[in-house]
Amino acid sequence: MKPIPLAAASCRVLLSLLSALMLAGTAQAQAPAKGSPQHIKAAVGKVDGAFIRGNARQTHDWPSHGLDYAETRHSKLNQINAGNVKELGLVWSYNLESTRGVEATPLVVDGIMYVTASWSVVHAVDVRTGQRLWTFDPQVPREAGYKGCCDVVNRGVALYEGKVFVASYDGRLIALDAASGAKVWEKDTIIDRRFSYTITGAPRVFKGKVIIGNGGAEYGVRGYITAYDARTGDQKWRWFTVPGDPSKPFEDESMARAAKTWDPAGKWWEAGGGGTAWDAMAFDPELNLMYVGTGNGSPWARSKRSPAGGDNLYLASIVALNPDTGKYVWHYQETPGDNWDFTSTQPMILADIKVDNKPRKVILHAPKNGFFFVIDRTNGKFISAKNFVDVNWASGYDKNGRPIETAIARTADRPREIIPSAFGARNWHSMSYNPATGLAYMPVQSVPLTLMDNKDWKFNGVRPGEPHSNMGWNLATFANVEPPASKPFGRLVAWDPVKQEARWTQEQISPWNGGTLTTAGNLVFQGTADGRFIAYNATTGDKLWETPTGTGVIAAPSTYLVDGKQYVSIAVGWGGVYGLAQRATDRQGPGTVYTFAIGGKAQAPAFVKVQLGKLVAGVKYDPAHVPEGTALYVSNCVFCHGVPGVDRGGNIPNLGYMDAAFIDNLDRFVFKGPAMARGMPDFTGKLSPDDVQKIKAFIQGTADAIRPKE
């Protein structure tokens, strides 16, 4: 073989380099523009189980509700850190065009954001420009707003293989094309539309199946969770959270076992039993287990639901299921025989920690009942529980993981204040876990209530004085017959799950603060009820940065890289069950997404001052109607409009501050009124004209009673 001359060899190398450069240039020229349909199709088309697991190692994107399958909400990004977060500034804001609660965490993949507003409306936004790509409105009937207890909210979407999955408030699961927003398929998830089922939670996708649960326990429904094929929408499995009618065959052995923990004398199946799985889910691919948190009993009062007592499985539990089949694997019940609306639907986190210096695969969970739980996620065995707020219903948990109830817990024949209340020591607002600090960061609160069983309760019986009973609520419980003694509060707590103690605490202005995000930059981000977005030092709790958001924040933020730059986004919009009638800001505005980065200089949108107005005056009424009007108001109006003149109003007006002409003509709004288009119920057939007169007497009479004397 002849040696190749040096000049010829150099020429061939040069030609090869030129060819490579030409090919690269051609490929670059053919690459779709960022934000184009072709780019979105390619970017979101890559999102599957392998992508989510791979992203968890670096967290460049935010592809699922809790960031990763473990729902840690811990980003490994550190461009924005404790040293430079003071330089964080607004890059853009985006108008969600909503006036009700916004609870969604924005998902972002390669600079394409998907976020939901109230009424389950989906927005696709180009992070690079802050401009809308498309919106999808599932056209939820506004008159169905009353069918949900806790505002017409939605906690976000799921992404998988080029599709966006959203669950609509009225119970449909919808697959959309990620590039265009066009509907691919739609499924009705509700088993019986005679009942007030809703969906407010974000779907999850595990192993090619879209998982969704429903809400509605306050209305008397039976809880369940369902898996649908992500490609076709075909139902793959369904698991009920509580047993059905014992006169019929049970769906599986887990239901037969659960039925032994209920008293048939209560005919729990007629009132559904509850246990709705409306939010919390996580997945461990190595164990091939998915975990779901279940809800409260229906009705709340166990004395009516299961008169002889019993644990009432699987209420207020964490349940492990096989994601392939939906088969029950194990459970741990955090609140046996729930009697206080102590759901376990608050977001959980999967973590690997050391317990007694031994590594354990655990679930970290802080539900409504006020105790922080550490549970072995391989088998559901109890490890530890410690109260993170003052509680009076239990003194602790024994070595077997059962609560040690106090005397007041089951005393229900008179008003008594259960602490924490049905609003929960924690609610749906997400917590986060940072393995570097070993701390979980959680919003904690108190919204005081007193409770008393309704001994005369009947399923779907309207009892004036029982909260929203005329709207379909079935609590078998009176609320605030006597005023509570404790005080409301909100705080951010950094909790050590190993030592089961608070490392640091930040007191806040009000309850109902937003979920948290923690990062490798030693930061914790949280929005607040009083309209601020704040960054704290994750180790010490020191406040490092804040910016106004105009209105209260209840959702959790996300963070991600776009073209090598780190951004933080938060969706803002005051609401939820507490935010319907209460507020901690004097500003209001539409739902908004704020996106921040180091050096951002964008102008924030303007927000208007809340026009609270003067106490209503001059409406004629018969004082003798006030007592009956009070009971009617409680059973129809109070959780949306609050107490006239006492509460400030949230995202729904307080009637004590409305113009007198409105109250004078209340019947025009109550019966097929113009506010139906915004979600107000039609009370035709539910109230009589005489009832409306009595409600008017309560509104004006209350305003007169609290009016300052001159």
XYZ file of C-alpha atoms in Angstrom:
710
model
C 0.000 0.000 0.000
C 1.449 3.319 -1.084
C 1.789 6.041 1.573
C -0.579 8.983 1.011
C 1.274 12.198 0.336
C 0.971 14.736 3.158
C -0.632 17.337 0.922
C -3.292 14.908 -0.275
C -4.053 13.797 3.308
C -4.425 17.405 4.423
C -6.776 18.062 1.535
C -8.977 15.119 2.475
C -9.149 16.280 6.100
C -10.084 19.754 4.945
C -12.805 18.383 2.659
C -14.171 16.277 5.530
C -14.297 19.296 7.808
C -16.026 21.376 5.146
C -18.591 18.619 4.595
C -19.250 18.365 8.318
C -19.705 22.125 8.602
C -22.063 22.154 5.630
C -24.124 19.336 7.127
C -24.258 21.128 10.497
C -25.316 24.329 8.815
C -28.030 22.507 6.902
C -29.283 20.846 10.110
C -29.257 24.185 11.896
C -31.164 25.799 9.063
C -33.741 23.017 9.231
C -34.169 23.159 13.032
C -37.661 24.467 13.823
C -37.918 27.910 15.347
C -38.322 27.877 19.133
C -41.970 28.193 20.007
C -43.128 26.958 16.607
C -45.560 24.041 16.391
C -42.757 21.845 15.069
C -40.544 22.747 18.026
C -43.337 22.151 20.547
C -44.203 18.806 18.969
C -40.590 17.684 19.238
C -40.039 19.033 22.769
C -43.202 17.767 24.435
C -43.157 14.623 22.317
C -40.062 13.535 24.261
C -41.830 13.688 27.614
C -42.377 10.157 28.913
C -41.352 8.151 31.955
C -37.695 8.015 30.934
C -37.673 11.771 30.324
C -39.181 12.544 33.740
C -36.707 10.233 35.491
C -33.800 11.687 33.517
C -34.886 15.264 34.153
C -34.978 14.541 37.905
C -31.179 14.203 37.844
C -30.624 17.807 36.642
C -34.118 19.376 36.692
C -33.579 21.588 33.653
C -37.315 21.379 32.913
C -40.436 21.162 35.071
C -42.382 18.403 33.259
C -44.813 17.186 35.943
C -46.919 18.619 38.742
C -44.432 18.141 41.592
C -41.374 18.363 39.265
C -40.517 14.659 39.614
C -42.315 11.407 40.389
C -41.395 11.827 44.066
C -43.133 15.249 44.060
C -40.175 16.818 45.899
C -40.525 20.262 44.280
C -36.747 20.501 44.769
C -34.845 21.978 41.840
C -31.152 21.233 41.402
C -30.648 24.536 39.604
C -28.480 27.110 41.370
C -27.929 30.004 38.961
C -30.350 31.880 41.187
C -29.014 31.465 44.695
C -28.839 32.961 48.154
C -25.995 35.191 47.023
C -27.679 36.824 44.025
C -31.429 36.395 44.519
C -31.676 40.078 45.480
C -31.032 40.798 41.768
C -34.105 38.834 40.692
C -36.466 40.888 38.546
C -39.611 40.491 36.479
C -39.070 39.323 32.905
C -42.727 39.250 31.883
C -46.244 38.893 33.218
C -49.129 37.115 31.522
C -52.844 37.763 32.015
C -54.814 34.568 32.714
C -58.066 36.523 32.275
C -59.635 34.966 35.371
C -61.184 36.375 38.533
C -61.433 33.220 40.647
C -58.780 31.117 42.351
C -55.585 30.066 40.529
C -53.962 26.981 42.066
C -51.841 25.601 39.212
C -48.107 24.961 39.127
C -46.767 25.993 35.678
C -45.213 23.088 33.743
C -42.348 24.016 31.403
C -40.460 21.959 28.806
C -37.821 23.659 26.619
C -39.377 27.063 27.168
C -42.995 26.061 26.529
C -45.236 26.664 29.554
C -48.600 25.069 30.297
C -50.703 26.481 33.128
C -54.395 26.496 34.039
C -56.678 29.228 35.310
C -60.043 28.920 37.047
C -62.796 27.009 35.241
C -60.066 24.619 33.973
C -58.940 26.893 31.125
C -55.506 25.866 29.762
C -52.927 28.415 28.593
C -49.819 27.614 26.547
C -47.188 30.370 26.836
C -43.806 30.907 25.168
C -41.412 31.578 28.050
C -38.933 33.216 25.677
C -41.397 35.989 24.852
C -44.165 35.763 27.472
C -46.660 35.569 24.628
C -49.669 33.293 24.315
C -49.361 30.302 22.018
C -52.903 28.993 22.475
C -55.693 28.580 25.013
C -58.250 25.845 25.510
C -61.526 26.437 27.338
C -63.392 23.197 28.173
C -66.597 25.240 28.468
C -67.508 24.166 31.981
C -71.152 25.181 32.567
C -70.929 28.145 34.903
C -74.169 27.216 36.623
C -72.401 24.058 37.878
C -70.047 26.096 40.063
C -72.047 25.310 43.210
C -71.283 21.589 42.827
C -67.793 22.064 44.285
C -67.033 23.055 47.855
C -63.900 25.058 47.288
C -63.929 27.420 44.309
C -63.840 26.660 40.579
C -60.109 25.985 40.622
C -57.706 23.700 38.785
C -54.226 22.653 39.916
C -52.687 22.162 36.502
C -52.004 19.760 33.669
C -49.911 16.692 32.874
C -47.648 16.228 29.824
C -46.902 12.992 27.989
C -45.760 12.118 24.471
C -46.900 15.323 22.847
C -50.166 15.665 24.723
C -51.445 17.977 27.458
C -53.937 16.414 29.858
C -56.397 18.541 31.799
C -59.273 17.494 34.029
C -62.228 19.851 33.819
C -64.136 21.075 36.861
C -67.253 19.247 35.686
C -65.478 15.882 35.637
C -64.090 15.333 32.134
C -60.523 14.226 31.359
C -59.312 15.832 28.137
C -56.211 15.195 26.021
C -54.962 18.114 23.931
C -52.329 18.366 21.222
C -49.417 20.168 22.907
C -48.565 22.174 19.794
C -52.029 23.395 18.801
C -54.327 22.917 21.796
C -56.692 20.856 19.640
C -58.680 18.200 21.453
C -57.415 14.658 20.855
C -59.834 12.761 23.096
C -62.216 13.353 25.982
C -63.610 11.010 28.636
C -66.340 11.480 31.233
C -64.803 10.334 34.538
C -67.996 10.576 36.614
C -69.725 7.306 37.496
C -73.131 8.837 38.271
C -74.109 12.368 37.305
C -76.939 12.454 39.798
C -74.219 13.318 42.326
C -72.068 16.441 42.641
C -68.704 15.114 41.557
C -66.063 17.614 40.416
C -62.348 17.617 39.587
C -59.923 20.279 40.785
C -56.690 18.255 40.882
C -53.883 17.882 38.367
C -53.637 14.579 36.491
C -50.458 12.489 36.715
C -49.117 10.086 34.088
C -47.522 6.867 35.382
C -46.385 4.178 32.942
C -48.458 5.501 30.063
C -51.621 5.881 32.130
C -53.287 9.181 33.013
C -54.392 9.005 36.652
C -57.151 11.227 38.023
C -59.404 11.308 41.069
C -62.573 13.253 41.812
C -63.851 15.548 44.542
C -67.260 15.867 46.166
C -67.206 14.234 49.611
C -69.078 17.173 51.141
C -71.944 16.451 48.761
C -72.302 12.733 49.449
C -70.303 10.770 46.870
C -68.196 7.617 46.799
C -64.506 8.241 46.155
C -62.447 6.546 43.451
C -59.376 6.963 41.284
C -59.168 6.005 37.607
C -56.421 5.285 35.061
C -56.841 5.977 31.332
C -54.575 5.042 28.449
C -52.632 8.191 27.538
C -52.792 7.465 23.812
C -56.400 6.401 23.401
C -58.267 7.479 26.527
C -59.455 3.931 27.145
C -60.122 3.187 30.808
C -57.502 0.770 32.151
C -58.584 0.427 35.792
C -60.533 2.053 38.611
C -60.069 1.646 42.370
C -62.714 2.789 44.829
C -61.530 4.315 48.085
C -64.486 3.153 50.209
C -66.817 0.160 49.927
C -70.139 0.284 48.148
C -73.527 -1.233 48.906
C -72.865 -4.465 50.862
C -75.960 -6.074 49.328
C -74.051 -6.160 46.025
C -70.744 -7.899 45.213
C -67.670 -5.893 46.214
C -65.309 -4.871 43.430
C -62.307 -6.595 45.010
C -60.936 -7.989 48.253
C -59.782 -4.559 49.441
C -63.411 -3.374 49.403
C -64.651 -6.480 51.234
C -61.993 -5.906 53.883
C -62.915 -2.223 54.174
C -66.631 -2.982 54.638
C -65.850 -4.752 57.912
C -64.750 -1.370 59.337
C -68.104 0.361 58.685
C -71.447 -0.020 60.448
C -74.211 -0.960 57.966
C -76.792 0.665 60.245
C -75.565 4.015 58.898
C -76.216 2.981 55.280
C -72.981 4.754 54.400
C -73.379 3.855 50.721
C -76.435 6.102 50.434
C -74.332 9.123 51.409
C -71.406 7.832 49.366
C -68.970 7.387 52.224
C -66.569 10.016 50.858
C -62.847 9.313 50.696
C -62.468 11.261 47.458
C -58.941 11.199 46.019
C -58.845 14.741 44.741
C -55.172 15.731 44.788
C -52.238 13.822 46.299
C -50.352 11.292 44.164
C -46.739 10.132 43.811
C -44.918 7.233 42.099
C -41.871 5.071 42.841
C -40.747 3.395 39.582
C -38.281 1.107 41.386
C -40.946 -0.316 43.674
C -43.589 -0.056 40.929
C -45.951 1.521 43.431
C -48.098 4.619 43.122
C -49.424 6.344 46.216
C -52.676 8.220 46.645
C -54.011 10.282 49.542
C -57.708 9.837 50.288
C -60.267 12.281 51.623
C -62.720 12.809 54.448
C -65.842 10.909 55.404
C -69.260 11.676 53.952
C -70.994 12.916 55.982
C -68.394 14.437 58.299
C -70.082 13.094 61.438
C -69.116 9.445 61.957
C -72.091 9.069 64.331
C -74.337 9.310 61.256
C -72.045 7.654 58.725
C -71.157 4.636 60.879
C -73.100 4.808 64.169
C -71.324 1.902 65.903
C -67.920 3.410 65.152
C -65.148 1.760 63.177
C -62.074 2.953 61.307
C -64.008 3.388 58.041
C -61.326 2.320 55.578
C -59.958 3.798 53.413
C -60.850 7.310 54.552
C -58.034 9.733 55.415
C -55.358 7.260 54.340
C -52.312 6.867 52.138
C -52.887 3.884 49.857
C -50.320 2.121 47.658
C -51.584 0.724 44.355
C -50.018 -1.225 41.512
C -50.008 1.312 38.645
C -50.359 -1.449 36.038
C -53.545 -2.923 37.457
C -54.866 -0.536 40.097
C -54.750 -3.347 42.646
C -54.489 -2.455 46.334
C -51.069 -3.227 47.868
C -51.078 -1.573 51.311
C -52.492 1.354 53.254
C -51.791 3.463 56.294
C -54.735 5.295 57.824
C -53.666 8.614 59.308
C -57.052 9.481 60.854
C -59.103 6.358 61.715
C -62.849 7.015 61.845
C -62.485 10.552 60.518
C -64.945 12.865 62.263
C -63.528 16.298 61.454
C -62.901 16.558 57.674
C -59.270 15.510 58.207
C -58.413 14.611 54.635
C -55.097 13.010 53.694
C -55.188 14.591 50.249
C -52.430 17.075 51.020
C -49.409 16.567 48.705
C -46.947 13.885 49.830
C -43.221 13.595 49.130
C -41.110 10.471 48.570
C -37.661 10.699 50.136
C -34.732 8.535 51.185
C -33.635 9.440 54.708
C -31.837 7.859 57.637
C -33.967 6.682 60.546
C -31.968 5.442 63.556
C -28.912 5.782 61.289
C -30.352 3.311 58.793
C -31.439 4.293 55.261
C -35.199 4.122 54.742
C -37.422 4.730 51.738
C -40.183 6.886 53.172
C -43.208 9.011 52.486
C -43.246 12.434 54.133
C -46.743 13.698 54.741
C -48.316 16.558 56.688
C -52.107 16.285 56.302
C -54.946 18.337 57.728
C -54.928 16.633 61.135
C -51.814 18.504 62.334
C -49.298 15.638 62.521
C -46.213 15.183 60.331
C -45.923 11.518 59.309
C -42.932 9.470 58.223
C -44.093 6.175 56.678
C -42.110 3.347 55.079
C -43.160 3.474 51.432
C -42.142 -0.118 50.733
C -44.754 -1.588 53.063
C -46.814 1.218 54.644
C -45.406 0.683 58.124
C -45.622 3.599 60.533
C -42.255 5.124 61.513
C -43.122 8.331 63.364
C -45.616 11.172 63.747
C -45.320 14.496 65.544
C -47.713 17.438 65.691
C -46.431 20.513 63.832
C -49.171 22.775 65.255
C -51.108 22.719 68.497
C -53.727 19.959 68.386
C -56.467 19.022 70.830
C -58.109 15.995 69.194
C -55.167 13.641 69.905
C -52.223 13.674 72.299
C -49.975 11.779 69.900
C -49.613 8.445 68.097
C -48.755 5.131 69.724
C -46.051 2.731 68.521
C -48.551 1.032 66.209
C -49.327 4.293 64.447
C -52.767 4.880 65.940
C -53.784 8.263 67.324
C -54.278 8.609 71.070
C -57.571 10.491 71.003
C -58.549 13.011 73.657
C -61.941 13.236 75.361
C -63.031 16.183 73.215
C -62.420 14.345 69.934
C -65.708 12.417 69.889
C -67.761 14.785 72.037
C -70.209 16.012 69.454
C -73.522 16.719 71.196
C -72.492 20.302 71.900
C -70.346 22.882 70.093
C -66.656 22.216 70.590
C -63.565 23.607 68.918
C -61.450 20.933 67.266
C -57.857 22.052 66.644
C -56.842 22.061 63.855
C -60.132 22.826 62.172
C -61.666 21.428 58.997
C -59.632 24.006 57.047
C -56.629 21.966 58.153
C -53.285 22.648 59.754
C -52.269 22.192 56.133
C -54.468 22.126 53.098
C -53.754 21.398 49.417
C -50.916 23.962 49.233
C -47.770 22.062 48.227
C -44.725 21.524 50.422
C -41.187 20.853 49.140
C -38.199 18.831 50.389
C -34.514 19.709 50.054
C -32.217 16.682 50.605
C -29.213 18.988 51.148
C -30.804 20.686 54.161
C -32.860 17.636 55.104
C -35.885 19.889 55.605
C -39.454 19.949 54.335
C -40.865 23.440 53.747
C -44.605 23.690 54.312
C -47.341 26.300 54.613
C -49.024 25.875 58.008
C -52.186 27.565 59.256
C -55.137 27.869 61.587
C -58.651 28.867 60.553
C -60.708 28.283 63.731
C -64.123 26.570 63.728
C -66.460 24.996 66.233
C -68.402 21.869 65.264
C -71.457 20.043 66.552
C -73.204 16.973 65.134
C -76.664 17.435 63.662
C -78.645 14.670 65.393
C -81.571 15.165 62.987
C -79.508 14.886 59.794
C -80.941 13.009 56.840
C -79.142 12.476 53.542
C -79.935 15.357 51.160
C -82.264 16.819 53.752
C -82.207 20.617 53.803
C -81.644 21.803 57.348
C -81.501 25.598 57.785
C -78.414 26.354 59.835
C -76.352 23.448 58.487
C -73.721 24.928 56.148
C -74.794 24.884 52.498
C -77.245 22.028 53.029
C -79.498 23.639 50.424
C -76.569 23.524 47.984
C -76.215 19.766 48.368
C -73.725 19.638 51.230
C -74.165 16.639 53.530
C -72.054 17.310 56.619
C -74.410 16.177 59.410
C -72.552 18.911 61.266
C -73.237 22.470 62.393
C -70.341 24.935 62.218
C -69.667 27.920 64.504
C -72.851 27.627 66.523
C -70.588 29.142 69.168
C -67.571 31.253 68.179
C -64.152 29.582 68.428
C -61.642 30.775 71.006
C -58.376 30.237 69.118
C -56.876 32.749 66.696
C -56.171 32.388 62.984
C -52.570 32.336 61.783
C -50.386 31.472 58.831
C -46.730 30.491 58.878
C -43.988 28.894 56.835
C -42.295 26.033 58.680
C -39.024 24.286 57.844
C -39.490 20.816 59.331
C -36.845 18.203 60.123
C -38.543 14.836 59.422
C -35.811 12.855 61.184
C -35.872 14.779 64.449
C -39.575 15.574 63.950
C -39.163 19.222 64.898
C -39.222 22.676 63.332
C -35.807 24.024 62.326
C -37.177 27.513 61.669
C -40.498 29.315 61.305
C -41.676 32.474 59.547
C -44.921 34.013 60.811
C -47.216 35.403 58.120
C -50.040 37.921 57.958
C -52.873 35.513 57.259
C -53.762 31.870 56.718
C -53.999 30.417 53.195
C -50.494 31.065 51.859
C -49.088 29.483 48.721
C -47.113 26.310 48.153
C -43.312 26.172 48.254
C -40.356 25.526 45.958
C -36.834 24.772 47.205
C -33.638 24.864 45.131
C -29.970 23.906 45.177
C -29.287 27.624 45.425
C -30.210 27.274 49.123
C -33.511 29.031 48.546
C -37.168 28.552 49.398
C -39.754 30.438 47.328
C -43.323 31.056 48.461
C -46.182 33.399 47.613
C -48.331 34.784 50.412
C -51.970 35.569 51.102
C -51.124 39.250 51.514
C -49.794 39.547 47.966
C -46.041 38.980 48.067
C -43.640 36.529 46.391
C -40.711 35.852 48.727
C -37.368 34.036 48.684
C -35.924 32.739 51.967
C -32.579 31.255 52.911
C -33.363 27.528 53.055
C -30.965 26.904 55.928
C -31.735 29.830 58.218
C -35.150 31.107 57.133
C -33.847 34.645 56.601
C -35.881 36.616 54.071
C -33.633 37.501 51.116
C -35.986 39.002 48.508
C -39.626 39.853 47.909
C -41.818 41.462 45.293
C -45.503 42.462 45.291
C -47.988 40.344 43.345
C -51.003 42.634 43.669
C -53.314 39.950 45.005
C -52.927 36.926 47.260
C -50.948 33.875 46.136
C -52.124 30.328 46.807
C -50.349 28.252 44.121
C -46.766 26.950 44.157
C -43.962 28.241 41.900
C -41.746 26.347 39.485
C -38.214 26.944 38.163
C -36.448 25.758 35.008
C -33.778 26.554 32.398
C -34.463 28.107 29.007
C -31.487 28.435 26.667
C -29.181 28.036 29.650
C -30.843 30.691 31.834
C -32.792 29.975 35.025
C -36.296 31.374 35.460
C -38.841 31.228 38.283
C -42.577 31.420 37.559
C -45.619 31.728 39.824
C -49.314 31.742 38.874
C -51.292 34.177 41.016
C -55.025 34.418 41.644
C -56.734 34.638 45.035
C -59.345 32.032 45.890
C -59.982 28.546 47.185
C -62.488 27.776 49.909
C -60.987 30.305 52.346
C -60.403 32.877 49.604
C -64.028 32.927 48.473
C -65.070 35.075 51.422
C -61.796 36.328 52.972
C -58.844 38.355 51.765
C -55.590 39.733 53.159
C -54.867 42.334 50.464
C -56.461 45.621 49.457
C -55.690 45.025 45.773
C -57.354 42.900 43.130
C -56.637 41.923 39.583
C -56.972 39.105 37.099
C -55.134 35.826 37.449
C -51.530 36.440 36.402
C -48.360 34.467 35.704
C -45.185 36.244 36.796
C -41.823 35.079 35.444
C -38.547 36.232 37.005
C -34.834 35.984 36.226
C -31.655 37.658 37.389
C -31.580 41.164 35.950
C -35.225 41.245 34.869
C -36.506 44.801 34.338
C -40.110 44.416 33.123
C -42.885 46.618 34.454
C -45.413 44.876 36.723
C -49.089 45.096 35.712
C -51.316 47.577 37.497
C -53.808 46.365 40.076
C -56.794 48.285 41.320
C -57.687 48.934 44.915
C -60.534 46.820 46.278
C -63.659 48.956 46.530
C -65.121 47.626 49.755
C -67.770 50.317 49.986
C -69.895 51.255 52.976
C -72.061 48.970 55.060
C -75.391 48.480 53.369
C -78.108 50.753 54.771
C -81.754 51.531 54.194
C -83.081 48.136 53.123
C -86.490 47.671 54.748
C -86.966 44.450 56.689
C -88.912 42.878 59.525
C -86.596 42.284 62.523
C -88.671 39.210 63.395
C -87.328 37.583 60.201
C -83.663 37.824 61.239
C -83.410 34.475 63.126
C -84.924 32.476 60.257
C -82.917 34.539 57.788
C -79.735 33.614 59.658
C -80.405 29.887 59.297
C -81.313 30.275 55.629
C -78.185 32.328 54.946
C -75.980 29.655 56.539
C -77.558 26.850 54.532
C -77.307 28.754 51.236
C -74.782 31.598 51.220
C -72.202 31.766 53.991
C -69.222 29.848 52.570
C -69.261 31.949 49.403
C -70.244 35.396 50.666
C -69.055 35.214 54.296
C -70.779 36.974 57.185
C -72.305 40.291 56.029
C -70.156 43.240 57.037
C -67.924 41.086 59.240
C -65.824 39.399 56.556
C -64.177 41.526 53.876
C -65.125 39.377 50.920
C -62.671 37.365 48.865
C -63.012 36.716 45.161
C -66.783 36.781 45.777
C -68.300 40.011 47.201
C -69.445 40.329 50.805
C -73.147 41.181 50.695
C -72.882 43.487 53.686
C -70.952 45.951 51.523
C -73.161 45.796 48.446
C -75.256 48.724 47.284
C -78.687 48.835 48.935
C -80.352 48.509 45.517
C -78.733 45.107 45.094
C -80.062 43.805 48.418
C -83.471 45.412 47.807
C -83.706 43.458 44.551
C -82.007 40.304 45.774
C -84.638 38.094 44.162
C -83.533 39.291 40.718
C -80.064 37.894 41.395
C -81.093 34.758 43.286
C -83.556 33.477 40.683
C -81.943 33.013 37.254
C -79.888 36.149 37.816
C -77.125 37.686 35.685
C -74.374 36.370 38.001
C -75.113 32.808 36.853
C -72.674 33.475 33.992
C -69.964 33.930 36.634
C -70.851 30.833 38.640
C -73.650 31.900 40.976
C -76.262 29.161 41.494
C -79.860 29.521 40.422
C -81.990 29.171 43.559
C -85.221 28.584 41.661
C -86.959 25.743 43.476
C -84.480 25.934 46.339
C -85.686 29.189 47.906
C -89.078 30.875 47.991
C -89.675 34.630 47.693
C -90.435 34.618 51.426
C -87.075 32.947 52.090
C -85.333 35.700 50.156
C -87.084 38.345 52.259
C -85.775 36.646 55.404
C -82.248 36.481 54.009
C -82.461 40.198 53.214
C -83.504 40.784 56.831
C -80.424 38.914 58.052
C -78.085 40.866 55.745
C -79.428 44.303 56.662
C -79.975 43.358 60.304
C -76.382 42.169 60.661
C -75.064 45.328 59.021
C -77.162 47.446 61.390
C -75.944 45.453 64.395
C -72.260 45.950 63.655
C -72.484 49.521 62.385
C -70.450 51.872 64.599
C -72.684 54.015 66.770
C -72.347 57.748 66.239
